[in-house]
Coordinates of C-alpha atoms and ligand atoms in Angstrom, one line a residue:
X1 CA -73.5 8.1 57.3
X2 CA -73.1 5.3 55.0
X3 CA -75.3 2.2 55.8
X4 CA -71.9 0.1 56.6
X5 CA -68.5 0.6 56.9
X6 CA -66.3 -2.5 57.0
X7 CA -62.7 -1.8 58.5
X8 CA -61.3 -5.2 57.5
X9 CA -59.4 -5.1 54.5
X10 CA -60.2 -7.1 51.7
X11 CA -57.7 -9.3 50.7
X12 CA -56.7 -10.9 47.7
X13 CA -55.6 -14.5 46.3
X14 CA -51.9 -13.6 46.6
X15 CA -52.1 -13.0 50.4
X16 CA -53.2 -16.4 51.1
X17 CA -50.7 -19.7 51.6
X18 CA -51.8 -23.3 52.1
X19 CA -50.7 -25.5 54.9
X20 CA -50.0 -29.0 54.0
X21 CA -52.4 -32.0 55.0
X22 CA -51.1 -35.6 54.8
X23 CA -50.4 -36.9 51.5
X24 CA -50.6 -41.1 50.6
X25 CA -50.5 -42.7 47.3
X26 CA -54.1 -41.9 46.8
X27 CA -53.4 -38.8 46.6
X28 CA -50.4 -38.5 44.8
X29 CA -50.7 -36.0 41.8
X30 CA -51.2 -39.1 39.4
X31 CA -54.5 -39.8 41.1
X32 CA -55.9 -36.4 41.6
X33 CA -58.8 -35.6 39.4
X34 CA -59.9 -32.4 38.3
X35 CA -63.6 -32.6 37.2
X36 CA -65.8 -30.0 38.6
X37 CA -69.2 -28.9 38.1
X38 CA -69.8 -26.4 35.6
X39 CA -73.5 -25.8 36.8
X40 CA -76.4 -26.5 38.4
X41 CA -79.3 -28.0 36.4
X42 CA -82.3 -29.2 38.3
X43 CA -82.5 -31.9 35.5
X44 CA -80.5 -35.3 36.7
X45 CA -80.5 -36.4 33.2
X46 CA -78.8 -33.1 31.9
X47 CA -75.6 -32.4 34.3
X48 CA -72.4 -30.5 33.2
X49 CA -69.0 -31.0 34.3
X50 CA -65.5 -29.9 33.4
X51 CA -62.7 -31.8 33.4
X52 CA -60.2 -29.1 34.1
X53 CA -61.1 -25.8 36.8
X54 CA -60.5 -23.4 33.9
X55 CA -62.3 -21.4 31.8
X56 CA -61.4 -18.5 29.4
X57 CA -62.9 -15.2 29.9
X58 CA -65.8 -13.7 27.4
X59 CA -63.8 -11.3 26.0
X60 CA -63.3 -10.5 22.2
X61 CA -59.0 -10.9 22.7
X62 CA -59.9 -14.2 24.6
X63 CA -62.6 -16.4 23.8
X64 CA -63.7 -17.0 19.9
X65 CA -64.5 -20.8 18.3
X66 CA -60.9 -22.0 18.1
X67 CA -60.1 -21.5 21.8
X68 CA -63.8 -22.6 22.0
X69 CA -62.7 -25.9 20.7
X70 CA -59.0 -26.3 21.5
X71 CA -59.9 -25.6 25.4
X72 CA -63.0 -28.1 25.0
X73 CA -60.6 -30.7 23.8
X74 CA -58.6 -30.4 27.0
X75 CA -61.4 -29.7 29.4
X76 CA -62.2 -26.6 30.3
X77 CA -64.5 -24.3 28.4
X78 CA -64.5 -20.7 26.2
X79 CA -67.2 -18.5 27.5
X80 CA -68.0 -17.0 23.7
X81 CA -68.0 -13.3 23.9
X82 CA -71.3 -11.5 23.5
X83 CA -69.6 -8.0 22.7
X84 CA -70.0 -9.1 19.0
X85 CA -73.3 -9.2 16.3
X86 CA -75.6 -12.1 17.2
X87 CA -74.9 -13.7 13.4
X88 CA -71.2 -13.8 14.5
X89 CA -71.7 -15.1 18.0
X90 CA -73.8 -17.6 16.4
X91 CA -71.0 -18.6 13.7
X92 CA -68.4 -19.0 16.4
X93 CA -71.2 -21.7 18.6
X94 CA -72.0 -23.2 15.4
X95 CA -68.3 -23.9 14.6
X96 CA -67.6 -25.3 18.3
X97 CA -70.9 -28.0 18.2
X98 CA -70.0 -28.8 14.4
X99 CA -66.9 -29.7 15.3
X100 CA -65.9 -33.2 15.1
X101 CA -62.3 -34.2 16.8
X102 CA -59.9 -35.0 14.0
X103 CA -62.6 -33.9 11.7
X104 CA -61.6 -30.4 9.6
X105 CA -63.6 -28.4 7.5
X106 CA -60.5 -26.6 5.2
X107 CA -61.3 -24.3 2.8
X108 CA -62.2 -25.9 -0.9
X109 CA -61.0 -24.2 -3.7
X110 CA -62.8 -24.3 -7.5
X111 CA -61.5 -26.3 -10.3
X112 CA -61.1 -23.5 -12.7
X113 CA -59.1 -21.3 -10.1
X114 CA -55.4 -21.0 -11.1
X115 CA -52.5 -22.1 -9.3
X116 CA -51.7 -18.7 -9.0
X117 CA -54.4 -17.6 -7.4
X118 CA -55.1 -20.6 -5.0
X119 CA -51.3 -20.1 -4.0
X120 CA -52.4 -16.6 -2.6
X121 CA -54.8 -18.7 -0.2
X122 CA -52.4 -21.5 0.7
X123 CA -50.3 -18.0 2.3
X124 CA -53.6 -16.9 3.7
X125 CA -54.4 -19.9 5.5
X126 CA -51.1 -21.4 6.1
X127 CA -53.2 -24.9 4.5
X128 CA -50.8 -26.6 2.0
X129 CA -53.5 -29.3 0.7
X130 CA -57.1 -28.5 -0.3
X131 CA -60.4 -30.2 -1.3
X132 CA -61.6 -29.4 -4.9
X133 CA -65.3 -29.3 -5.2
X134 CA -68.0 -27.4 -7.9
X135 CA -70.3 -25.1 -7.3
X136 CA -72.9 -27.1 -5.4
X137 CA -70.4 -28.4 -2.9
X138 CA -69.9 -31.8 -5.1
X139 CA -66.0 -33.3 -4.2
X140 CA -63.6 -33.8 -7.4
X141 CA -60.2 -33.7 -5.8
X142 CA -57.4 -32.7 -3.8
X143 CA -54.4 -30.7 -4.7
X144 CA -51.5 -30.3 -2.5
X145 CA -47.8 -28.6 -2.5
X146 CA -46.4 -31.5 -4.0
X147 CA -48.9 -31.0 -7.3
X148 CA -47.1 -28.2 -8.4
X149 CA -44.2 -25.6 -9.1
X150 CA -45.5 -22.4 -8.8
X151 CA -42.8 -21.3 -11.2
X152 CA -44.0 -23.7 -13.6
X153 CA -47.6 -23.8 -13.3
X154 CA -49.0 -20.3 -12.0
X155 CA -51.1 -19.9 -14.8
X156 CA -52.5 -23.8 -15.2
X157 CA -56.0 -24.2 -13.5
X158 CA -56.4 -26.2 -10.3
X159 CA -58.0 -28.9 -12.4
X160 CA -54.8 -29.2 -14.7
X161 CA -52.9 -30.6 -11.5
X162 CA -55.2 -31.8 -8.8
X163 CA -55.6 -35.5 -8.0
X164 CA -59.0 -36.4 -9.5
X165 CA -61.1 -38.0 -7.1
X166 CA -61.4 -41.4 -9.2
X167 CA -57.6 -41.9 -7.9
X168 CA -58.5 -41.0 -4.1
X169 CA -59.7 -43.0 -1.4
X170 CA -62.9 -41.4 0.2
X171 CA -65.2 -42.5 2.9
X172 CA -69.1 -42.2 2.9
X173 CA -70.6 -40.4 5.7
X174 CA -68.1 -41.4 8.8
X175 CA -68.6 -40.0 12.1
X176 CA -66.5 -42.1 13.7
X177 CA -62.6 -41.5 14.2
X178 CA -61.2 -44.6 14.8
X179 CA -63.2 -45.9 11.4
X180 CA -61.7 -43.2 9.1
X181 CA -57.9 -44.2 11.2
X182 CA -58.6 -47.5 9.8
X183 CA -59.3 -46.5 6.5
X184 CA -56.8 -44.4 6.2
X185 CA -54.1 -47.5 7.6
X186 CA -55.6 -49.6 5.0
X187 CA -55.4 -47.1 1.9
X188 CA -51.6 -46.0 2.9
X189 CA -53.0 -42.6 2.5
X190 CA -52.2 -39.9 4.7
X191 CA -55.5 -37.9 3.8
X192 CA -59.2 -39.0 3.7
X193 CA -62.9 -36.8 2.6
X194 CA -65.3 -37.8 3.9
X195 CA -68.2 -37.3 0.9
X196 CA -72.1 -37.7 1.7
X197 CA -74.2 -40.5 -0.3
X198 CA -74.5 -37.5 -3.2
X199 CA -70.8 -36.8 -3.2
X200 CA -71.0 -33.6 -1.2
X201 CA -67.3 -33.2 0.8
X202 CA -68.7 -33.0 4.5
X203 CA -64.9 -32.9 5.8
X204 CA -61.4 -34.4 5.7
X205 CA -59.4 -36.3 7.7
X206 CA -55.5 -36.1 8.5
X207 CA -53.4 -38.8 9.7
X208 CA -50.9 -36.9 11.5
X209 CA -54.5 -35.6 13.3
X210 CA -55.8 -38.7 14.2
X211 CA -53.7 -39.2 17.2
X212 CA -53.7 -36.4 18.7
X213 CA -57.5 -36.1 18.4
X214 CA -57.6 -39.5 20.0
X215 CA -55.6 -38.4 23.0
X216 CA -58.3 -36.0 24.1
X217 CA -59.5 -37.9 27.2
X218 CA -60.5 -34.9 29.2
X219 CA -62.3 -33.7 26.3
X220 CA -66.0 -32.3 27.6
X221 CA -69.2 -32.9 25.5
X222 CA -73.0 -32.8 25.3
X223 CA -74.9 -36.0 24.9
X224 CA -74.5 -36.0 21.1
X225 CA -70.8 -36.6 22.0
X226 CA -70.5 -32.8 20.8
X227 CA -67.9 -30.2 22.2
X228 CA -69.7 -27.9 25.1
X229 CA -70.5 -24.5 23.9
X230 CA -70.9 -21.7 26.7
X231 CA -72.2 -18.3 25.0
X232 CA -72.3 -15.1 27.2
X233 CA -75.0 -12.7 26.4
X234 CA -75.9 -9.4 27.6
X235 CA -79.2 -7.6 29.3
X236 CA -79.9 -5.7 26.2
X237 CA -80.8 -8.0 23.3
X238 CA -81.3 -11.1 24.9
X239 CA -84.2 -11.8 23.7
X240 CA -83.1 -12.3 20.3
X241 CA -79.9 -13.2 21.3
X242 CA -80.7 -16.6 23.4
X243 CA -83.5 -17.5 20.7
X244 CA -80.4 -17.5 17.9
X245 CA -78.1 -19.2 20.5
X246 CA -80.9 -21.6 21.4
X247 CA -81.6 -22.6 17.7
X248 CA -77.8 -23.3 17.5
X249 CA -77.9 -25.3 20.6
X250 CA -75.7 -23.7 22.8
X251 CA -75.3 -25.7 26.2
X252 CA -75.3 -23.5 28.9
X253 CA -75.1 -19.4 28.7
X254 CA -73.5 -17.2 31.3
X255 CA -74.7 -13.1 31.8
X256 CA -71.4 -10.8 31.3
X257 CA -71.6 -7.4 33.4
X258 CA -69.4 -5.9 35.7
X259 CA -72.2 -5.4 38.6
X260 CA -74.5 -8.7 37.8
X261 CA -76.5 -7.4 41.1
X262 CA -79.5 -5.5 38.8
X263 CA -83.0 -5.7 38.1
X264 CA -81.8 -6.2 34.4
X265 CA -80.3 -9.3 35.5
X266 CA -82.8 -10.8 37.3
X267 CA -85.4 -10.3 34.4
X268 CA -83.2 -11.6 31.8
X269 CA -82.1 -14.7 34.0
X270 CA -86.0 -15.2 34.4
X271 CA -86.7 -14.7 31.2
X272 CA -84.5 -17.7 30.0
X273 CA -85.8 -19.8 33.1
X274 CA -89.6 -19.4 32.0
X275 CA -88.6 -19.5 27.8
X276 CA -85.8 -21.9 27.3
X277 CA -86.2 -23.8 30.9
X278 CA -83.1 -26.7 29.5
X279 CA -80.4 -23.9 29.0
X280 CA -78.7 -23.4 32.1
X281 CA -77.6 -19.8 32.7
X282 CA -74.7 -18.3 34.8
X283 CA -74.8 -15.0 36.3
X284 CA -72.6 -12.7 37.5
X285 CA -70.3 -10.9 38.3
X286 CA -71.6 -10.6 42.2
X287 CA -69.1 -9.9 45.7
X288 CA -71.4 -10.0 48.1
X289 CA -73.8 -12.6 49.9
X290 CA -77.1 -10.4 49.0
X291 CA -75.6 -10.4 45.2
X292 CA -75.3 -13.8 45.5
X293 CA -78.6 -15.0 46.8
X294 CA -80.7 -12.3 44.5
X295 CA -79.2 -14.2 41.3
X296 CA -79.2 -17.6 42.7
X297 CA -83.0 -16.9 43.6
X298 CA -84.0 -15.8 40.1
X299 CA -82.5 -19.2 38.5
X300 CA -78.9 -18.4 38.0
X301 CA -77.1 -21.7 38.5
X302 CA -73.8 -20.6 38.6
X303 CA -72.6 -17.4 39.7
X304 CA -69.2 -15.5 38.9
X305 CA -67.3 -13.7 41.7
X306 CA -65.0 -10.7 41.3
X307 CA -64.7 -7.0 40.5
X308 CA -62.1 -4.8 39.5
X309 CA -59.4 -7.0 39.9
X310 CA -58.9 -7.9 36.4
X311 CA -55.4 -7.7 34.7
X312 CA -57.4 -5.0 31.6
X313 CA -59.9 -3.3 34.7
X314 CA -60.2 -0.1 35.6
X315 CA -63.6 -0.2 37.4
X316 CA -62.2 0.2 40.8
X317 CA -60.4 3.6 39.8
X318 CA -63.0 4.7 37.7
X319 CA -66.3 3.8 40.1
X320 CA -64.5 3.0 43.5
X321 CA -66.4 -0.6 43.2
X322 CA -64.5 -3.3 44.2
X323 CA -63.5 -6.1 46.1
X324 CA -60.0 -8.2 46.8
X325 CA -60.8 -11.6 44.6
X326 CA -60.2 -13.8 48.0
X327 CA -62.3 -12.0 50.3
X328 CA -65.1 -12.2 47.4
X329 CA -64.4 -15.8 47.5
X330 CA -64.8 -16.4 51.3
X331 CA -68.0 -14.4 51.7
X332 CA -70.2 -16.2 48.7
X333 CA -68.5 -19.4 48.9
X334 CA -70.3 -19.2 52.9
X335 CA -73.5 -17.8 51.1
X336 CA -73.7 -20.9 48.9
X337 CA -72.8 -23.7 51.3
X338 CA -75.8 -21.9 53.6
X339 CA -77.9 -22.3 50.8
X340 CA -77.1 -25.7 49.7
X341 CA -77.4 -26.8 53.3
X342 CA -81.0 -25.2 52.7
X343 CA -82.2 -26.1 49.5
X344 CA -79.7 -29.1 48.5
X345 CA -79.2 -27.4 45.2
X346 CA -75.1 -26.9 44.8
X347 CA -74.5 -23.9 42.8
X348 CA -70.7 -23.1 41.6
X349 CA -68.9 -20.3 42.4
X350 CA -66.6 -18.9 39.5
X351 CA -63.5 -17.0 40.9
X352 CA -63.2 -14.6 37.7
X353 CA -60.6 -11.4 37.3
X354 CA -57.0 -10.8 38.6
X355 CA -55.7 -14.1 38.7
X356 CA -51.4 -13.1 38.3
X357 CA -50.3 -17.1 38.2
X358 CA -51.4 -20.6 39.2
X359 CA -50.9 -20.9 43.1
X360 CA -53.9 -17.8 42.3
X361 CA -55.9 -20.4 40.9
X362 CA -54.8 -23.0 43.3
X363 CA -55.4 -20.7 46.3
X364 CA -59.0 -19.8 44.7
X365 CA -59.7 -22.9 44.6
X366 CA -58.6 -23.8 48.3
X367 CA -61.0 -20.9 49.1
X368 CA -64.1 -22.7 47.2
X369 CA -65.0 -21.8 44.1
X370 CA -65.5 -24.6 41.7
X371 CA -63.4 -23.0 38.9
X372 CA -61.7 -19.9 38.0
X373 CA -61.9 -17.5 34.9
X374 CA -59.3 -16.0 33.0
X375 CA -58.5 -13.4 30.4
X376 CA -54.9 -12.6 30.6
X377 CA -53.9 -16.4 30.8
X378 CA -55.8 -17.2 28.0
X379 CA -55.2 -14.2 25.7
X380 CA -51.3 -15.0 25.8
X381 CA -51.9 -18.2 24.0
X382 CA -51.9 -19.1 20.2
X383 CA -55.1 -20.4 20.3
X384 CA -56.7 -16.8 21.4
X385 CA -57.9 -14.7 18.1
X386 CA -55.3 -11.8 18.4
X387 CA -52.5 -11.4 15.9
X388 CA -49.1 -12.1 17.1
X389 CA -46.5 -8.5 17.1
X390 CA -42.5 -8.1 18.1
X391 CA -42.2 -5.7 20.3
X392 CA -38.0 -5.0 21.5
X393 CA -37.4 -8.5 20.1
X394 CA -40.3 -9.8 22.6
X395 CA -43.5 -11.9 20.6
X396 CA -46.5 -10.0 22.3
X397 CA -50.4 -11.0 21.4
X398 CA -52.6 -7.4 22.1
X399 CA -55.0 -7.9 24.9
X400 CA -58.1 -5.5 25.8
X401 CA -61.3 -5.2 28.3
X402 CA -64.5 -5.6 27.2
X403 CA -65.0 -2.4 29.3
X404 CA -62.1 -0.7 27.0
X405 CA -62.9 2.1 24.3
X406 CA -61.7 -0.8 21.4
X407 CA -64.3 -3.6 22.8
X408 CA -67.0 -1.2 23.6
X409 CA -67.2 0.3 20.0
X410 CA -69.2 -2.2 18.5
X411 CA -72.0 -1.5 21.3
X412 CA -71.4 2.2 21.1
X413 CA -73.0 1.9 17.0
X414 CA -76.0 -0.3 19.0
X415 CA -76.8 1.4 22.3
X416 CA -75.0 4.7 22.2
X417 CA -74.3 4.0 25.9
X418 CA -71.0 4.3 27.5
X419 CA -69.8 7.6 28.8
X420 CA -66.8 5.9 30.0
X421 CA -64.4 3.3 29.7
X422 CA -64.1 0.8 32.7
X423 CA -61.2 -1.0 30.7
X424 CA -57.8 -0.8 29.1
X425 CA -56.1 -2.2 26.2
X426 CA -52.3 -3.4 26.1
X427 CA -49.9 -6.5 25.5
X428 CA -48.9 -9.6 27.1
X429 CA -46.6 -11.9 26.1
X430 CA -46.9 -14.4 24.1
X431 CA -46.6 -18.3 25.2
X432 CA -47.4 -20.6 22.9
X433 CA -49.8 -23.5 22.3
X434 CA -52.5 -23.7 25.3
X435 CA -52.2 -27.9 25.2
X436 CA -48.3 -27.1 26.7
X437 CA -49.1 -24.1 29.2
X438 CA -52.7 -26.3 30.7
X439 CA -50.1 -29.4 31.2
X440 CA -47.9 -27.6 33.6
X441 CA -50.4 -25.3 35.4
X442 CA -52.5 -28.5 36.2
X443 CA -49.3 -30.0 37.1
X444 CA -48.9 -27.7 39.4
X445 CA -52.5 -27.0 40.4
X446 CA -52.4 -31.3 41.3
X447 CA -48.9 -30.9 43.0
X448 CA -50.9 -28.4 45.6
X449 CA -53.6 -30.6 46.2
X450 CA -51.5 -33.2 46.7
X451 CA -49.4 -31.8 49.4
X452 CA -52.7 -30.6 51.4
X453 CA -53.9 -33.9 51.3
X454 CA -56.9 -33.9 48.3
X455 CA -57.4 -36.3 45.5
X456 CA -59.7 -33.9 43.8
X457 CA -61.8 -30.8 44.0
X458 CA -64.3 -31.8 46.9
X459 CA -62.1 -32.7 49.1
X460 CA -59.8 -29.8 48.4
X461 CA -62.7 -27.3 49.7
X462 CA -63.0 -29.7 52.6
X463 CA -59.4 -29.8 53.7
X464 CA -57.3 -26.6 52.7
X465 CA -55.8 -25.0 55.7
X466 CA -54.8 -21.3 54.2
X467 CA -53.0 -19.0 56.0
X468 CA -52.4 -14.8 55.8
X469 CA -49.2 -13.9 54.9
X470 CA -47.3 -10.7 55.6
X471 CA -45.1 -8.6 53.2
X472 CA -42.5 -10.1 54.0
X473 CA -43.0 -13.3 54.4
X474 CA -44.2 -13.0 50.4
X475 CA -40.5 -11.4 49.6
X476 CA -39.0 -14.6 51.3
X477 CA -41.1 -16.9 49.3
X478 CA -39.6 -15.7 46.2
X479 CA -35.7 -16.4 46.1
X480 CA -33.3 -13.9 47.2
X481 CA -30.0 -12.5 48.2
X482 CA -28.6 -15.1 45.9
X483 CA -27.3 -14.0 41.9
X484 CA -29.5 -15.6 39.4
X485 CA -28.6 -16.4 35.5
X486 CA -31.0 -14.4 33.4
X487 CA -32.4 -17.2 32.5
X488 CA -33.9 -18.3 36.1
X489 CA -34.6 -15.0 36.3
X490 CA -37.0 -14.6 33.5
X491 CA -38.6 -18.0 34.7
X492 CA -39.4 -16.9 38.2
X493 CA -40.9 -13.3 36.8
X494 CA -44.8 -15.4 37.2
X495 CA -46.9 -11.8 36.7
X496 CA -45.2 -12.0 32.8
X497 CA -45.6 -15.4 31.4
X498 CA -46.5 -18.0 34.6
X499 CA -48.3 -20.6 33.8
Ligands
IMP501 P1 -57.8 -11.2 33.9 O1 -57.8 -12.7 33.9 O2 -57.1 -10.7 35.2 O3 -57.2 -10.7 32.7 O4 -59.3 -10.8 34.1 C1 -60.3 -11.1 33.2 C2 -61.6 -10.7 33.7 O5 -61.7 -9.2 33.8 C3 -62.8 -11.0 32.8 O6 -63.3 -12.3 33.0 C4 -63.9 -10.0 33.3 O7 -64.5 -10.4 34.5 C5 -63.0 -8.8 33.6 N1 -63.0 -7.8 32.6 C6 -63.0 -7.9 31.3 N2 -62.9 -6.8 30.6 C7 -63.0 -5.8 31.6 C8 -62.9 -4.4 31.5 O8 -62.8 -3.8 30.5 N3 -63.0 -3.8 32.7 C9 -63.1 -4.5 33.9 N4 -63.1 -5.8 34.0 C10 -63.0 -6.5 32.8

């Protein structure tokens, strides 16, 4: 007989509605705020918050530096995929704390390069203007589309055309924005290097840039002013790993493994506790209470909740493991309130796997967890590191488990360990620049709140009145018995391209 059987269903986020609370001015969507805690640190002086309840899933179609910086800039934060060599993990954190807004680092080409041949890199990178510089990294111009005819000058060297840097404005050492923007005003130039005091190019600066780099103002940082970095490791190499991810000052690291309820997790979480005691660590993923307080007990300050409902998963058909996302939600969200009324320490709950469109997130949220992770979402975007592909005249981005025979490959080489896959690989559609989809998912994520009466996160967990829905009542919240356009129809379709 097995030690419990539960007879209750377990349900998940789509089978939950919310009830509306009152709504005033203060909480009109325009008001609502969105910061949440990212996780617990028992230092005061060293708390970290996002701005937005999102972040992207660890996962190698998902979560590399530029979605690392571009979901930074607007609030949320890449969890950097650990299913990769620890030098390239370490490139990818490295590029994400180097990264200055409005700053760029664009590939330099050599002086005695031809046009012909730099040509062939303006195609690979899609750059049109480049730095010139010699071997030891010393600046000595720029050369742009405009400095040549390719028909004309293939064969002439890069130093033939560039602008020599005797004709270009340059700024020593600025780390401020606003002071190259002024610069730049002054000069009536549109570009700017930034050189060191030995004339070493550091980086450039745009002008069309500058703008939209100042318009950040959810943008999340250390205390350096530096873009937060979240690595996830594994329970394998850890030991090495966290060293190398501590050396490039990674903020905060989260543990990625289906079942997070493990010995191996507990010894790696205390490991980091007793070695690197100022590097928070989340753990995960957990759906149960006992899961829950075993992690939180070994120093886990943030937990993620879910398994086998992920878009990619396959664990619940291959292991029969598994829980409904909402159900997971409900149980550990009650384990972690009974623990902060215990202990006072607050420790987030991460909704993570299966979420099909926002009211998902909104409705996770309703439930209590502090934010939600997502692979699918985020893997649709430009900004994730997949090549775009037509598919019937559709733009599709390829999208893959970590648990999948293509992510597992790299790990097979290292620990000849999988007997079988707990993930699949496929397409999703593709939808653009992330800055446009986060707008209108937060619109509607604050539209939500709004209507239950909440001007931001706390008080959503306090007030949210959610209610089971049947079937049915699911069919007549979509619209029906009516003859839609295609193009309504393709807009409603949320499980392809919601936002
Ligand atoms: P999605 O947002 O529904 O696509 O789910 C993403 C989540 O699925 C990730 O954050 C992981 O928790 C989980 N996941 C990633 N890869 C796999 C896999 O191969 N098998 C099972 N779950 C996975």
């Amino acid at each position: 007989m097995a030690k419990k059987i539960i007879n209750e269903p377990s349900r998940t986020l789509m089978e939950y509605r919310l009830l509306p609370g009152l709504t005033t001015a203060e909480n009109s969507p325009a008001e609502i705020s969105l910061r949440t805690p990212l996780v617990y640190t028992p230092q005061q002086d060293k708390k970290f918050f996002l701005n937005i309840p999102l972040v992207s899933a660890a996962m190698q179609s998902v979560s590399s530096d530029r979605m690392g910086i571009e979901l930074a800039k607007l609030g949320g934060v890449a969890f950097i995929y650990s299913s990769q060599s620890i030098e390239a993990q370490i490139g990818m954190i490295e590029k994400i704390k180097q990264h200055k807004a409005g700053f760029v680092n664009p590939k330099a080409v050599k002086p005695e390069m031809t046009i012909q041949d730099m040509y062939l890199i303006r195609h690979e990178t899609g750059h049109s203007t480049f730095p010139v510089v010699d071997d030891t990294g010393i600046f000595l111009g720029l050369i742009s589309k405009w400095d040549y005819d390719i028909s004309l000058h293939g064969s002439f060297m890069v130093k033939d055309r560039m602008i020599p840097k005797k004709n270009i404005e340059v700024g020593v050492k600025i780390t401020d924005l606003k002071e190259a923007n002024r610069i730049l005003l002054e000069s009536h130039k549109s570009i700017l290097p930034i050189l060191d005091e030995t004339g070493k190019l550091l980086h450039i600066v745009f002008r069309k840039d500058i703008n939209d780099q100042l318009n950040n103002p959810l943008e999340v940082h250390d205390e350096k002013k530096r873009l937060l970095a979240v690595a996830s490791i594994n329970t394998h190499d850890y030991k090495e790993r966290v060293s190398a991810l501590a050396t490039a000052e990674v903020d905060v690291l989260s543990i990625d493994s289906s079942d997070g309820f493990t010995e191996y997790q507990k010894e790696t979480i205390e490991w980091i506790r007793k070695n690197y005691p100022q590097i928070p660590v989340i753990g995960g993923n957990i759906i149960t209470q006992d899961g829950f307080r075993y992690l939180v007990e070994a120093g886990a300050g943030a937990v993620k909740v879910g398994m086998g409902g992920g878009s990619i998963c396959i664990t619940q058909e291959q292991k029969g493991t598994g829980r409904g996302l909402a159900t997971t939600v409900i149980d550990v969200v009650g384990a972690r309130d009974k623990y902060f009324t215990e202990t006072g320490k607050y420790i987030p709950v991460v909704a993570d796997g299966g979420v099909t469109s926002t009211k998902d997130i909104t409705i996770a949220l309703a439930l209590g967890a502090d934010y939600v992770m997502m692979g699918r979402y985020f893997a649709r975007m430009e900004e994730s590191p997949t090549e775009k592909i037509v598919v019937n005249n559709r733009v599709m981005k390829p999208y893959w488990g970590e648990g999948s025979a293509r992510a597992r490959d790299w790990k097979n080489k290292r620990y000849n360990q999988s007997k079988f896959v707990e993930g699949v690989e496929g397409l999703v559609e593709y939808a653009g620049h992330l800055r446009d989809n986060l707008d209108e998912t937060l619109a509607k994520i604050k539209s939500s709140m709004s209507t239950c009466g909440a001007k931001n996160l706390e008080e959503f967990h306090e007030k949210a009145v959610l209610e089971l829905v049947s079937a049915l009542s699911i069919r007549e919240g979509k619209a029906h018995d009516i003859y839609q356009s295609t193009e309504t129809n393709e807009n409603s379709e949320d499980m392809k391209n919601d936002n």
